[in-house]
XYZ file of C-alpha atoms in Angstrom:
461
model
C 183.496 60.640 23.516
C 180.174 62.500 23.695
C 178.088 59.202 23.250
C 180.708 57.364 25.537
C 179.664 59.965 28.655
C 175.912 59.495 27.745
C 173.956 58.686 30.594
C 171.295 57.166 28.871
C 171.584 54.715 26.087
C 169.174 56.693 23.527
C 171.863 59.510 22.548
C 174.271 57.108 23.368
C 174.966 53.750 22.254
C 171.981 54.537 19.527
C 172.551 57.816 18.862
C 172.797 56.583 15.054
C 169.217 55.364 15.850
C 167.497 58.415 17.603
C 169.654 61.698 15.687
C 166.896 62.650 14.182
C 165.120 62.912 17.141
C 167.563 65.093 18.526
C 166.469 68.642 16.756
C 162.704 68.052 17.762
C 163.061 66.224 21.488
C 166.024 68.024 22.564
C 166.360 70.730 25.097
C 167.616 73.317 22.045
C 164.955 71.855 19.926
C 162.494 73.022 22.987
C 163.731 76.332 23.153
C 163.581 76.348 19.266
C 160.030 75.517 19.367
C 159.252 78.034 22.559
C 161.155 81.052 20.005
C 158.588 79.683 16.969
C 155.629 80.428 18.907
C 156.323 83.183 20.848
C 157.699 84.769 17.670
C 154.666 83.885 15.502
C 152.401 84.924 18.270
C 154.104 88.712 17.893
C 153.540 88.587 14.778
C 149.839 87.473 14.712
C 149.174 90.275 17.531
C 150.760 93.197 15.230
C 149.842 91.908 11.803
C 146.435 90.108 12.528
C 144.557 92.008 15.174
C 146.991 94.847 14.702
C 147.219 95.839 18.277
C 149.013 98.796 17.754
C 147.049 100.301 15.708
C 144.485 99.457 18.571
C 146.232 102.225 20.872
C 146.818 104.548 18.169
C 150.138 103.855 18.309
C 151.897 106.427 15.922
C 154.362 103.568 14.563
C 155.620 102.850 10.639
C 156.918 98.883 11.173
C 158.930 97.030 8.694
C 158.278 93.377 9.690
C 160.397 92.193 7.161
C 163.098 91.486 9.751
C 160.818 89.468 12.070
C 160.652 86.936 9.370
C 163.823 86.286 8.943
C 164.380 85.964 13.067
C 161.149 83.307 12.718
C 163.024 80.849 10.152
C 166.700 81.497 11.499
C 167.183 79.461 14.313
C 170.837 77.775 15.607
C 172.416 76.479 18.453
C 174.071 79.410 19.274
C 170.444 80.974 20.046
C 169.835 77.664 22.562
C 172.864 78.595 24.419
C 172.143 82.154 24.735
C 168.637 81.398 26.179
C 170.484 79.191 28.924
C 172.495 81.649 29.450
C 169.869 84.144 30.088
C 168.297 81.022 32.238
C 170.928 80.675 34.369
C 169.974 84.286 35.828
C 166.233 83.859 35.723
C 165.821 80.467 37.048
C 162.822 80.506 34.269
C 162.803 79.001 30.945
C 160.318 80.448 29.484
C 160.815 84.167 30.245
C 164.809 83.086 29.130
C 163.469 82.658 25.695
C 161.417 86.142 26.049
C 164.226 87.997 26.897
C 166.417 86.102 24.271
C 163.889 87.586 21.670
C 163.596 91.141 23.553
C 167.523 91.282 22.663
C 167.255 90.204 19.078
C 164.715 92.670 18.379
C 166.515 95.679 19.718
C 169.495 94.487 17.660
C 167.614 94.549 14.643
C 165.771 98.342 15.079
C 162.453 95.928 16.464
C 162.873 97.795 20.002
C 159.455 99.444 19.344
C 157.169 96.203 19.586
C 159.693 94.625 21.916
C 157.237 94.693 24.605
C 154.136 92.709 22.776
C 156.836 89.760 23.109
C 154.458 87.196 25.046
C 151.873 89.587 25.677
C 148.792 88.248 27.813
C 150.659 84.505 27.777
C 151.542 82.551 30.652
C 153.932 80.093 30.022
C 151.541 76.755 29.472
C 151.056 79.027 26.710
C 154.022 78.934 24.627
C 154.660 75.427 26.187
C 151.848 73.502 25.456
C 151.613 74.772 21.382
C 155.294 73.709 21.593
C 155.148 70.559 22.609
C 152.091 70.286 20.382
C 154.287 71.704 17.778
C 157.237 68.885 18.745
C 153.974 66.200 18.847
C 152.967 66.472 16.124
C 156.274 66.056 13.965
C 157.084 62.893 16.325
C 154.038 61.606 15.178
C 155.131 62.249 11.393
C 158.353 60.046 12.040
C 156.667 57.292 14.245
C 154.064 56.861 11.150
C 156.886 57.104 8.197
C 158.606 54.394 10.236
C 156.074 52.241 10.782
C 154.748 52.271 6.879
C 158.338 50.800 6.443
C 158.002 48.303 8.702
C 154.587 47.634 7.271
C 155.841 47.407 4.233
C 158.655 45.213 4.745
C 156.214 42.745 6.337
C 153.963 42.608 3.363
C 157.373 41.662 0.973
C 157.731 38.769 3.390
C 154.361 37.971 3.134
C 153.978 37.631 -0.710
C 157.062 35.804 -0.826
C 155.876 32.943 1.277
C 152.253 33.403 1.444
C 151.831 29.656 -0.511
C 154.350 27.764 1.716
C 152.560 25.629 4.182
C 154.006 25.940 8.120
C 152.925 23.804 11.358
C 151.082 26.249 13.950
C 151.489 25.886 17.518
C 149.311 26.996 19.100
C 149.988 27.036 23.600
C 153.111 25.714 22.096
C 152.190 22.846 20.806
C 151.643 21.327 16.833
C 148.173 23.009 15.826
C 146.542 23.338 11.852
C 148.922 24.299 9.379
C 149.216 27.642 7.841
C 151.879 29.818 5.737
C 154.575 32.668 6.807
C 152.971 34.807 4.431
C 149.608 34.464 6.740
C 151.132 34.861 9.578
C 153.043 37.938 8.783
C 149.221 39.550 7.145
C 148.237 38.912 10.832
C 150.804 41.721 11.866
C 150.407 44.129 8.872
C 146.664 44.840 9.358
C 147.218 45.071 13.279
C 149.813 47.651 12.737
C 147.651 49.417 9.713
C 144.923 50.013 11.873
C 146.931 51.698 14.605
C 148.816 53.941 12.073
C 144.838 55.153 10.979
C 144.451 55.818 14.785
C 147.471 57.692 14.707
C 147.073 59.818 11.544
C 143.542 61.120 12.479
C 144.639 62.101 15.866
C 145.136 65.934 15.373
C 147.262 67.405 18.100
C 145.791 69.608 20.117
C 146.791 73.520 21.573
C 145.500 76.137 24.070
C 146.551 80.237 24.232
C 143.799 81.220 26.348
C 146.215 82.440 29.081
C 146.552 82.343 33.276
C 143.520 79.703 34.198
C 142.165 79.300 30.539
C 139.776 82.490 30.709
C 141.353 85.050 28.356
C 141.721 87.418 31.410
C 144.227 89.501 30.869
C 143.517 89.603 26.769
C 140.085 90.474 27.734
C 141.315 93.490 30.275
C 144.143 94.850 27.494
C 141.471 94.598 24.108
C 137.779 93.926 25.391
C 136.898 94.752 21.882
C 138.742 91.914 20.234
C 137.005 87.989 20.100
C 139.650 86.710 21.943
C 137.914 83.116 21.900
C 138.375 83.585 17.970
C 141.257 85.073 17.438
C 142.973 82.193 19.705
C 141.807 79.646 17.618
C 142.386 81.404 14.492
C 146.238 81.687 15.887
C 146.275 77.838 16.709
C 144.697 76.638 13.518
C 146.528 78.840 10.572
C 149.905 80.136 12.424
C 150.823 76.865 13.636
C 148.672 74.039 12.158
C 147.183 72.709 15.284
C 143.808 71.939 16.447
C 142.394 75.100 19.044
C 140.679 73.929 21.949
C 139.161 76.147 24.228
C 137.959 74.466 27.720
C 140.748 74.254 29.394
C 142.848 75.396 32.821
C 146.191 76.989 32.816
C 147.437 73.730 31.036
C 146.403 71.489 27.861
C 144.512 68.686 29.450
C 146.551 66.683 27.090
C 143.494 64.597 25.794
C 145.460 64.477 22.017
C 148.943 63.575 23.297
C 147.002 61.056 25.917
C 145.082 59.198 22.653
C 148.533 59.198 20.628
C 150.286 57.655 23.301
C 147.811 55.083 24.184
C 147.908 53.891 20.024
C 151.249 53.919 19.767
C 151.125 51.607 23.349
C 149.497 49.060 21.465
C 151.869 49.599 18.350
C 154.388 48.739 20.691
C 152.546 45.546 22.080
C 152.464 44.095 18.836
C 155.654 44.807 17.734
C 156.436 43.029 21.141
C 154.611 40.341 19.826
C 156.010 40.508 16.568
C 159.425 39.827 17.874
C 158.612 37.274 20.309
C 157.371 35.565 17.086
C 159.997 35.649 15.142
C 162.856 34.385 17.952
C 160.598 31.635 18.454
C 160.543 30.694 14.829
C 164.476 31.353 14.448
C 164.779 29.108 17.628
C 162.619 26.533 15.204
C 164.930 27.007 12.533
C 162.221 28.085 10.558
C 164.271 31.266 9.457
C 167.855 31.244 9.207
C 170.136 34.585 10.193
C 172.458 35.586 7.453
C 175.964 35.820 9.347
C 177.787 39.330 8.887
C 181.565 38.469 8.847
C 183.531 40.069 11.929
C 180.222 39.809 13.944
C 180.625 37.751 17.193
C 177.297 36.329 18.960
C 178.788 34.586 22.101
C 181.523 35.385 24.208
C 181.881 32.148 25.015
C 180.351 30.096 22.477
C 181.932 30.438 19.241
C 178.927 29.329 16.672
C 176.046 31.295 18.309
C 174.302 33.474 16.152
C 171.752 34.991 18.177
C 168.191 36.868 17.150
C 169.626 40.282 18.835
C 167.982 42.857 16.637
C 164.419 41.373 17.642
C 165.227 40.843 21.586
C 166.870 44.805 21.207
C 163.444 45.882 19.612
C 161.593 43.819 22.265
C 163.268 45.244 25.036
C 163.353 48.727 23.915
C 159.274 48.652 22.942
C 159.083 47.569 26.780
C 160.544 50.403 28.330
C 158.567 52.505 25.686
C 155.595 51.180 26.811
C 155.680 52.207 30.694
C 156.701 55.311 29.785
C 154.095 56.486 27.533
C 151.747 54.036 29.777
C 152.630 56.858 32.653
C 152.611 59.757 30.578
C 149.247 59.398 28.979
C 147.704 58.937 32.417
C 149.988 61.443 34.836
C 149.467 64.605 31.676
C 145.827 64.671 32.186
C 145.885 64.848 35.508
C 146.678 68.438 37.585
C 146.078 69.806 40.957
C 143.374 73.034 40.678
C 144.027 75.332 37.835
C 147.772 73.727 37.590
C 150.479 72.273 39.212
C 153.979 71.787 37.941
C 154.604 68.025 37.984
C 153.747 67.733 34.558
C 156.920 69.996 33.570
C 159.381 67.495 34.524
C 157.224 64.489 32.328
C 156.526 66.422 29.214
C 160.629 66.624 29.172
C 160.344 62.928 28.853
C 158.960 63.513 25.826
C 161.499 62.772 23.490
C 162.727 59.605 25.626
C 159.635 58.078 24.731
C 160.185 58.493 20.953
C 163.706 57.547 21.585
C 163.346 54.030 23.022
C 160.072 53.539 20.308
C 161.799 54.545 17.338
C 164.779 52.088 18.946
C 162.397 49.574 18.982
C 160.827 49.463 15.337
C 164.263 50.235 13.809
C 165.965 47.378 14.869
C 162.751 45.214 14.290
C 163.606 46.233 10.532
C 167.095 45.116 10.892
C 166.255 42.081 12.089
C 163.800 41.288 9.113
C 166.220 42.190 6.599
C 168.365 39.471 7.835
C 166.724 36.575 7.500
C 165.458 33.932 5.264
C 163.371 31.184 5.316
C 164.448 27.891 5.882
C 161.753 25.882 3.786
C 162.999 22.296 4.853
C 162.796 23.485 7.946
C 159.199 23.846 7.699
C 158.482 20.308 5.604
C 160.245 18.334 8.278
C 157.696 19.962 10.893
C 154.812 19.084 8.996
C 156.426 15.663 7.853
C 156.693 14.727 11.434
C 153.050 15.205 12.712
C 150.785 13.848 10.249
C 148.045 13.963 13.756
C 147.629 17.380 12.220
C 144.570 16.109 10.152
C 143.228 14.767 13.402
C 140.977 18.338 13.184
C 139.761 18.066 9.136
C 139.321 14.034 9.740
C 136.706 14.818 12.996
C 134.708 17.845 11.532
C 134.422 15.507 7.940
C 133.174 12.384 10.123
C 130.397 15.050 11.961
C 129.195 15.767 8.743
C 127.903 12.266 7.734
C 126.870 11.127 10.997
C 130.521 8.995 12.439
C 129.682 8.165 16.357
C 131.759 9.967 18.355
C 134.417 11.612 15.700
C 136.139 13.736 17.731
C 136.392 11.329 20.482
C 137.660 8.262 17.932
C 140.364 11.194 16.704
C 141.450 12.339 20.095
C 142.056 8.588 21.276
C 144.034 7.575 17.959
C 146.167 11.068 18.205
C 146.477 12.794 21.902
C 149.688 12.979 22.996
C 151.136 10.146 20.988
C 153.057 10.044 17.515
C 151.434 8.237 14.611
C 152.344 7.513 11.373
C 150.439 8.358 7.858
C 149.754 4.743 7.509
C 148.017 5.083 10.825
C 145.479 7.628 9.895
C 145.239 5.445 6.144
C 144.038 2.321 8.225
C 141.834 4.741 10.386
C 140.102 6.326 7.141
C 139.534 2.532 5.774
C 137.435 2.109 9.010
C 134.942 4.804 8.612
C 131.556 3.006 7.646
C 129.166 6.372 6.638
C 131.724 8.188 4.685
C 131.418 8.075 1.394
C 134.274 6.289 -0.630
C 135.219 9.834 -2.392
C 135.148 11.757 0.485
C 137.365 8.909 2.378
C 139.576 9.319 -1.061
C 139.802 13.088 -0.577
C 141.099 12.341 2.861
C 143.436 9.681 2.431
C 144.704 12.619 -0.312
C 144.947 15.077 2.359
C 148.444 15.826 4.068
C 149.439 18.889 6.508
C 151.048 20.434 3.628
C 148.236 20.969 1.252
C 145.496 21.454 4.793
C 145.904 25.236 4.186
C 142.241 26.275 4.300
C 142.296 30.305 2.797
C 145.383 31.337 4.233
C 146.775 31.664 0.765
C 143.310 33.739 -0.347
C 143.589 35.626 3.211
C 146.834 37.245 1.869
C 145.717 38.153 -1.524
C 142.359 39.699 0.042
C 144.142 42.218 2.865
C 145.959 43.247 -1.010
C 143.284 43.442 -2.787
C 141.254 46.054 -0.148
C 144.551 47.645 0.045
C 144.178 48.884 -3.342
C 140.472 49.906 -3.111
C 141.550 52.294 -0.412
């Protein structure tokens, strides 16, 4: 009933798609994130710069019970903090007070009060977020390996069987599915590298970015090192410094932009693959029960790639608008950004949508090799290109010219470009035999030696 009353389709009709998303993206996993940091933050202050000791602070601490509170998180701690939310009309100071309680419950009451100390919010939000980031970016990689991967078993298994091009649409030089699927795998490779050197970045520098308050509680403490010292070790993010109240969001900004064109040639990917179905040059294995037509009893339609097509669509102009509107805020901060970070997780949603049911659709089809000979069978003008570029080479008049008035938009026949190849005065008689030996199916050029080279430097690396 839950998914039923779902407004949007991402915990909804493909909840089975996006769960995993939910304890990262999710307004508990937020809060869960928010309690992390503000939690390991307390516990930098009093075990790392030892604050107070700083005041002389007469004070015998066992910590042991802030570690458990740091690794014991569950819903029932998400509810309470919108509880506590529902009388502070603020999030953020929710969670603080959520953690104020749990520490007088557990005989923390003393350091109670170093809960967010010199933080503004951005603070805890923006290494949150980086926090959520950066395991997003974990799971959109891991998928996209297995698509990758999947891709590359396709394209060993047919990277020897000859297929027409078309290129605008139209017949153009033959190549394989194996080729053809290569093509996808390295553009996808080289956007996962994009993605796993992008380090997520994170800011606790406080109010507008100048350690003010830090500065007026501790002048004695490197502020500018101990924040990136807290960044880099307590939560595994990159520290940058020059900044306003907010992250300019130049990490989350790059990610977004790569995983854009991920999504455009997955888009591409698709479209590729319904138009080859349509072809008949794959064939859909039919799961019985499944309907594809309302209407139309025998349809079996290409649904998983349209789905993924669809889905990478609406991915795209949302991460197109958040990796431009999150580096962009009015003075020292505004909060319109707020309300688009908690997009955050739709973005992931519809993406992960997107390559998941690209996967489906790839385990469910085969190729249709006939399919493929008939093509090439049928359009022997094919050889129209090898036939021209030969008849350059020993000095034919006009080559391309004879070609395109023996083959533009007209069907010959193989005795047809026989007849032509008897014609040709400067060829030699072994080079007219090597043509007259030629067919579509065997006019592969490397495509075969393509697919065994993008293995081959996949090994060296």
């Amino acid at each position: 009933m839950k998914q039923v009353l779902s407004i949007t389709p991402i915990d909804g009709r493909y909840a089975r798609l996006t769960g995993v998303l939910s304890n990262i993206f999710s307004e508990s996993g937020l809060i869960h994130h928010r309690i992390h940091v503000e939690l390991k933050w307390l516990k930098f202050l009093i075990t790392d710069l030892k604050v107070h000791e700083l005041i002389k602070a007469d004070q015998t601490l066992d910590l042991s019970g802030l570690d458990v509170f740091i690794n014991d998180f569950n819903e029932d701690y998400a509810l309470r903090v919108k509880e506590i939310e529902s009388r502070t009309n603020h999030d953020v100071k929710a969670v603080e007070y959520f953690i104020k309680e749990k520490l007088d419950a557990t005989g923390l009451a003393p350091i109670r009060e170093w809960v967010h100390f010199a933080c503004t919010s951005e603070d805890i939000n923006n290494t949150s977020y980086g926090l959520m980031l950066k395991k997003g970016k974990d799971l959109v990689v891991e998928l996209l390996k297995t698509f990758v991967a999947e891709i590359e078993k396709k394209a060993l298994l047919y990277k020897s069987i000859p297929m027409m091009s078309r290129t605008h649409g139209q017949p153009a030089t033959p190549t394989t599915p194996g080729k053809e699927f290569i093509n996808f795998a390295w553009r996808l490779n080289q956007e996962i590298q994009v993605l796993e050197n992008t380090v997520i970045q994170a800011k606790i520098n406080g109010a507008t970015g100048n350690y003010n308050a830090h500065v007026f509680a501790f002048p004695e403490i490197d502020w500018m090192a101990a924040s990136e010292r807290f960044i880099r070790d307590y939560l595994g993010l990159e520290p940058i410094l020059y900044t306003t109240q907010i992250n300019p969001n130049t990490a989350l900004s790059r990610m977004l932009h790569a995983m854009v064109r991920v999504a455009a040639v997955m888009i591409d990917f698709d479209r590729d693959m319904w138009g080859y179905i349509s072809f008949g040059y794959f064939n859909q294995r039919v799961k019985e029960g499944e309907t594809g037509s309302s209407t139309m009893p025998h349809k079996v339609n290409p649904i998983d790639f349209e789905n993924s097509e669809g889905n990478m669509g609406l991915a795209i102009s949302m991460m197109e608008h958040l990796s431009v509107k999150l580096q962009k805020s009015r003075f020292q901060r505004d909060l319109s950004d707020s309300t688009v970070l908690r997009s955050l997780g739709t973005v992931f949603g519809y993406f992960t949508i997107g390559i998941k049911n690209a996967i489906k659709g790839l385990s469910k089809v085969d190729l249709n090799q006939q399919a493929l000979e008939k093509d090439l069978d049928n359009n022997p003008e094919l050889l129209a290109e090898p036939f021209q570029t030969v008849m350059r080479v020993y000095g034919e008049d006009n080559p391309y010219e004879q070609l395109k008035d023996l083959t533009r938009g007209r069907k010959i026949q193989k005795e047809d470009l026989a007849r032509f190849v008897d014609g040709l005065e400067k060829v030699p008689p072994e080079v007219k035999e090597r043509m007259r030996a030629l067919s579509p199916q065997t006019y592969l050029g490397l495509a075969e030696s393509l697919v065994d080279r993008y293995f081959e430097e996949k090994l060296k690396k």
